[in-house]
XYZ file of N, CA and C in Angstrom:
291
model
N 3.692 4.799 9.492
C 3.605 3.842 8.315
C 3.985 2.558 8.891
N 3.156 1.523 8.520
C 3.450 0.172 9.080
C 4.624 -0.559 8.500
N 5.066 -1.603 9.097
C 6.278 -2.324 8.553
C 6.071 -2.884 7.281
N 4.944 -3.460 7.024
C 4.512 -4.044 5.831
C 4.460 -3.143 4.605
N 3.868 -1.893 5.029
C 3.897 -0.874 3.947
C 5.208 -0.376 3.455
N 6.153 -0.216 4.708
C 7.672 0.014 4.367
C 8.239 -0.905 3.484
N 8.012 -2.139 3.793
C 8.522 -3.279 2.976
C 8.004 -3.187 1.566
N 6.744 -3.021 1.273
C 6.157 -2.898 -0.003
C 6.881 -1.690 -0.806
N 6.988 -0.570 -0.052
C 7.550 0.641 -0.800
C 9.122 0.266 -1.146
N 9.739 -0.220 -0.184
C 11.169 -0.677 -0.484
C 11.305 -1.637 -1.600
N 10.307 -2.572 -1.727
C 10.198 -3.592 -2.846
C 10.073 -2.757 -4.171
N 9.027 -1.903 -4.145
C 8.687 -1.230 -5.419
C 10.041 -0.284 -5.833
N 10.582 0.257 -4.951
C 11.858 1.159 -5.158
C 12.771 0.264 -5.738
N 13.090 -0.821 -5.143
C 14.171 -1.781 -5.583
C 13.722 -2.363 -7.038
N 12.481 -2.641 -7.164
C 12.103 -3.232 -8.621
C 12.375 -2.122 -9.644
N 11.876 -0.974 -9.477
C 12.164 0.088 -10.377
C 13.567 0.367 -10.729
N 14.439 0.381 -9.580
C 15.940 0.547 -9.583
C 16.539 -0.462 -10.506
N 16.020 -1.769 -10.176
C 16.681 -2.867 -10.969
C 16.203 -2.967 -12.389
N 15.044 -2.442 -12.577
C 14.572 -2.521 -13.998
C 15.260 -1.458 -14.738
N 15.491 -0.278 -14.209
C 16.302 0.874 -14.914
C 17.663 0.441 -15.279
N 18.395 -0.205 -14.176
C 19.750 -0.711 -14.511
C 19.749 -1.886 -15.454
N 18.838 -2.671 -15.330
C 18.776 -3.820 -16.382
C 18.511 -3.293 -17.762
N 17.763 -2.383 -17.823
C 17.340 -1.637 -19.293
C 18.653 -0.911 -19.800
N 19.363 -0.178 -18.864
C 20.480 0.539 -19.448
C 21.598 -0.593 -19.766
N 21.748 -1.477 -19.054
C 22.780 -2.629 -19.350
C 22.222 -3.232 -20.680
N 21.045 -3.590 -20.912
C 20.628 -4.204 -22.108
C 20.864 -3.117 -23.387
N 20.601 -1.957 -23.158
C 20.914 -0.939 -24.279
C 22.362 -0.849 -24.631
N 23.202 -0.962 -23.720
C 24.685 -0.893 -23.988
C 25.223 -2.141 -24.531
N 24.527 -3.259 -24.384
C 25.119 -4.512 -24.904
C 24.337 -5.247 -25.919
N 23.258 -4.642 -26.390
C 22.345 -5.306 -27.263
C 22.829 -5.386 -28.689
N 22.531 -6.486 -29.427
C 22.988 -6.701 -30.812
C 21.852 -6.237 -31.721
N 20.742 -5.697 -31.240
C 19.617 -5.271 -32.165
C 19.834 -3.900 -32.614
N 18.991 -3.619 -33.715
C 19.014 -2.308 -34.264
C 18.408 -1.261 -33.395
N 18.446 -0.140 -33.632
C 17.841 0.965 -32.866
C 16.212 0.737 -32.849
N 15.713 0.367 -33.935
C 14.110 0.288 -34.133
C 13.762 -0.848 -33.206
N 14.351 -1.866 -33.339
C 14.104 -3.165 -32.620
C 14.093 -2.835 -31.090
N 15.291 -2.179 -30.620
C 15.404 -1.910 -29.258
C 14.163 -0.806 -28.841
N 13.743 0.020 -29.686
C 12.607 0.937 -29.353
C 11.384 0.242 -29.168
N 11.103 -0.739 -30.159
C 9.941 -1.586 -30.083
C 9.936 -2.428 -28.675
N 11.086 -3.050 -28.438
C 11.138 -3.889 -27.386
C 10.961 -2.951 -25.987
N 11.558 -1.921 -25.989
C 11.511 -1.009 -24.875
C 10.011 -0.470 -24.698
N 9.270 -0.152 -25.845
C 7.992 0.154 -25.690
C 6.987 -0.961 -25.228
N 7.278 -2.182 -25.570
C 6.528 -3.415 -25.092
C 6.809 -3.634 -23.626
N 8.156 -3.519 -23.273
C 8.439 -3.768 -21.895
C 7.937 -2.548 -20.812
N 7.883 -1.310 -21.550
C 7.391 -0.306 -20.699
C 5.917 -0.465 -20.526
N 5.323 -0.912 -21.667
C 3.759 -1.108 -21.470
C 3.492 -2.167 -20.389
N 4.263 -3.277 -20.389
C 4.117 -4.391 -19.440
C 4.327 -3.768 -18.037
N 5.487 -2.994 -17.859
C 5.804 -2.477 -16.503
C 4.636 -1.559 -15.943
N 4.059 -0.826 -16.860
C 2.995 0.141 -16.584
C 1.807 -0.678 -16.015
N 1.433 -1.739 -16.707
C 0.328 -2.691 -16.366
C 0.540 -3.289 -14.921
N 1.720 -3.680 -14.712
C 2.282 -4.341 -13.423
C 2.158 -3.254 -12.327
N 2.597 -2.046 -12.565
C 2.534 -1.049 -11.608
C 1.109 -0.647 -11.349
N 0.232 -0.588 -12.334
C -1.170 -0.329 -12.082
C -1.929 -1.294 -11.195
N -1.505 -2.631 -11.470
C -2.013 -3.722 -10.675
C -1.556 -3.717 -9.236
N -0.246 -3.294 -9.029
C 0.260 -3.159 -7.727
C -0.309 -2.060 -7.006
N -0.590 -1.044 -7.755
C -1.339 0.254 -6.988
C -2.635 -0.113 -6.707
N -3.416 -0.857 -7.463
C -4.884 -1.294 -7.186
C -4.813 -2.204 -6.003
N -3.836 -3.208 -5.766
C -3.744 -3.940 -4.683
C -3.395 -3.247 -3.380
N -2.435 -2.371 -3.563
C -2.201 -1.512 -2.388
C -3.210 -0.677 -1.926
N -4.190 -0.142 -2.983
C -5.178 0.754 -2.591
C -6.291 -0.186 -2.027
N -6.500 -1.259 -2.406
C -7.499 -2.265 -1.777
C -7.030 -2.755 -0.424
N -5.836 -2.984 -0.285
C -5.257 -3.367 1.086
C -5.565 -2.302 2.044
N -5.226 -0.948 1.628
C -5.348 0.135 2.501
C -7.005 0.393 2.807
N -7.664 0.267 1.897
C -9.028 0.430 1.979
C -9.587 -0.639 3.050
N -9.213 -1.920 2.919
C -9.569 -2.976 3.897
C -9.183 -2.663 5.236
N -7.883 -2.198 5.438
C -7.338 -1.944 6.684
C -7.902 -0.853 7.387
N -8.212 0.313 6.636
C -8.753 1.548 7.250
C -10.265 1.244 7.527
N -10.903 0.478 6.792
C -12.196 0.220 7.206
C -12.209 -0.794 8.479
N -11.379 -1.648 8.561
C -11.224 -2.541 9.803
C -11.005 -1.655 10.991
N -10.092 -0.694 10.815
C -9.617 0.222 11.909
C -10.693 1.064 12.303
N -11.562 1.582 11.443
C -12.656 2.308 11.767
C -13.781 1.571 12.511
N -13.826 0.365 12.007
C -14.927 -0.542 13.020
C -14.412 -0.826 14.203
N -13.003 -1.105 14.441
C -12.721 -1.385 15.768
C -12.667 -0.097 16.694
N -12.267 0.998 16.015
C -12.468 2.204 16.799
C -13.878 2.508 17.235
N -14.761 2.257 16.384
C -16.224 2.502 16.810
C -16.564 1.612 17.843
N -16.123 0.280 17.809
C -16.437 -0.637 18.829
C -15.928 -0.230 20.126
N -14.660 0.180 20.252
C -13.947 0.668 21.395
C -14.624 1.837 21.945
N -15.112 2.812 21.186
C -15.687 4.093 21.552
C -16.961 3.639 22.108
N -17.663 2.774 21.714
C -19.078 2.365 22.101
C -18.862 1.791 23.561
N -17.787 0.817 23.661
C -17.454 0.275 24.992
C -17.042 1.219 25.971
N -16.348 2.140 25.698
C -15.893 3.242 26.535
C -16.928 4.157 26.896
N -17.996 4.422 26.072
C -19.197 5.157 26.376
C -20.094 4.522 27.516
N -20.074 3.182 27.138
C -20.867 2.373 28.171
C -20.274 2.345 29.563
N -19.014 2.185 29.539
C -18.196 2.257 30.891
C -18.349 3.661 31.543
N -18.183 4.733 30.769
C -18.381 5.974 31.389
C -19.803 6.179 31.904
N -20.866 5.675 31.231
C -22.252 5.749 31.677
C -22.392 5.004 32.895
N -21.788 3.822 33.074
C -21.980 2.974 34.207
C -21.266 3.660 35.401
N -20.088 4.208 35.076
C -19.388 4.991 36.181
C -20.141 6.135 36.581
N -20.755 6.955 35.769
C -21.552 8.040 36.047
C -22.686 7.619 37.008
N -23.266 6.564 36.615
C -24.514 5.987 37.351
C -24.054 5.540 38.747
N -22.908 4.939 38.846
C -22.487 4.501 40.224
C -22.181 5.774 41.126
N -21.595 6.694 40.330
C -21.312 7.959 41.053
C -22.410 8.607 41.565
N -23.330 8.801 40.727
C -24.715 9.382 41.028
C -25.344 8.712 42.320
N -25.366 7.419 42.126
C -25.992 6.520 43.327
C -25.177 6.711 44.492
N -23.849 6.844 44.367
C -23.051 7.112 45.526
C -23.226 8.531 46.303
N -23.357 9.448 45.424
C -23.586 10.909 45.963
C -25.023 11.144 46.377
N -26.074 10.229 45.831
C -27.391 10.579 46.333
C -27.719 9.925 47.766
């Protein structure tokens, strides 16, 4: 796993942990009624879900771009390697004949 991916994962874990602790603190100290708290939690939960969906979409897009780039680079290197091997085989054949 790359350093940037590890940083992203740690960020998400920290974000979720902070959100959970913040929600718990809010529940324990809130002046609102139970129904008001439930409504606020439902709204914030929906917002958090949307943010996580967007983050997942961004990570999937980034992964797709990088994997495509790596595949392209690998194909180029393989092609270069094949050409060099063919050249060496031609030289060897010329040398041996």
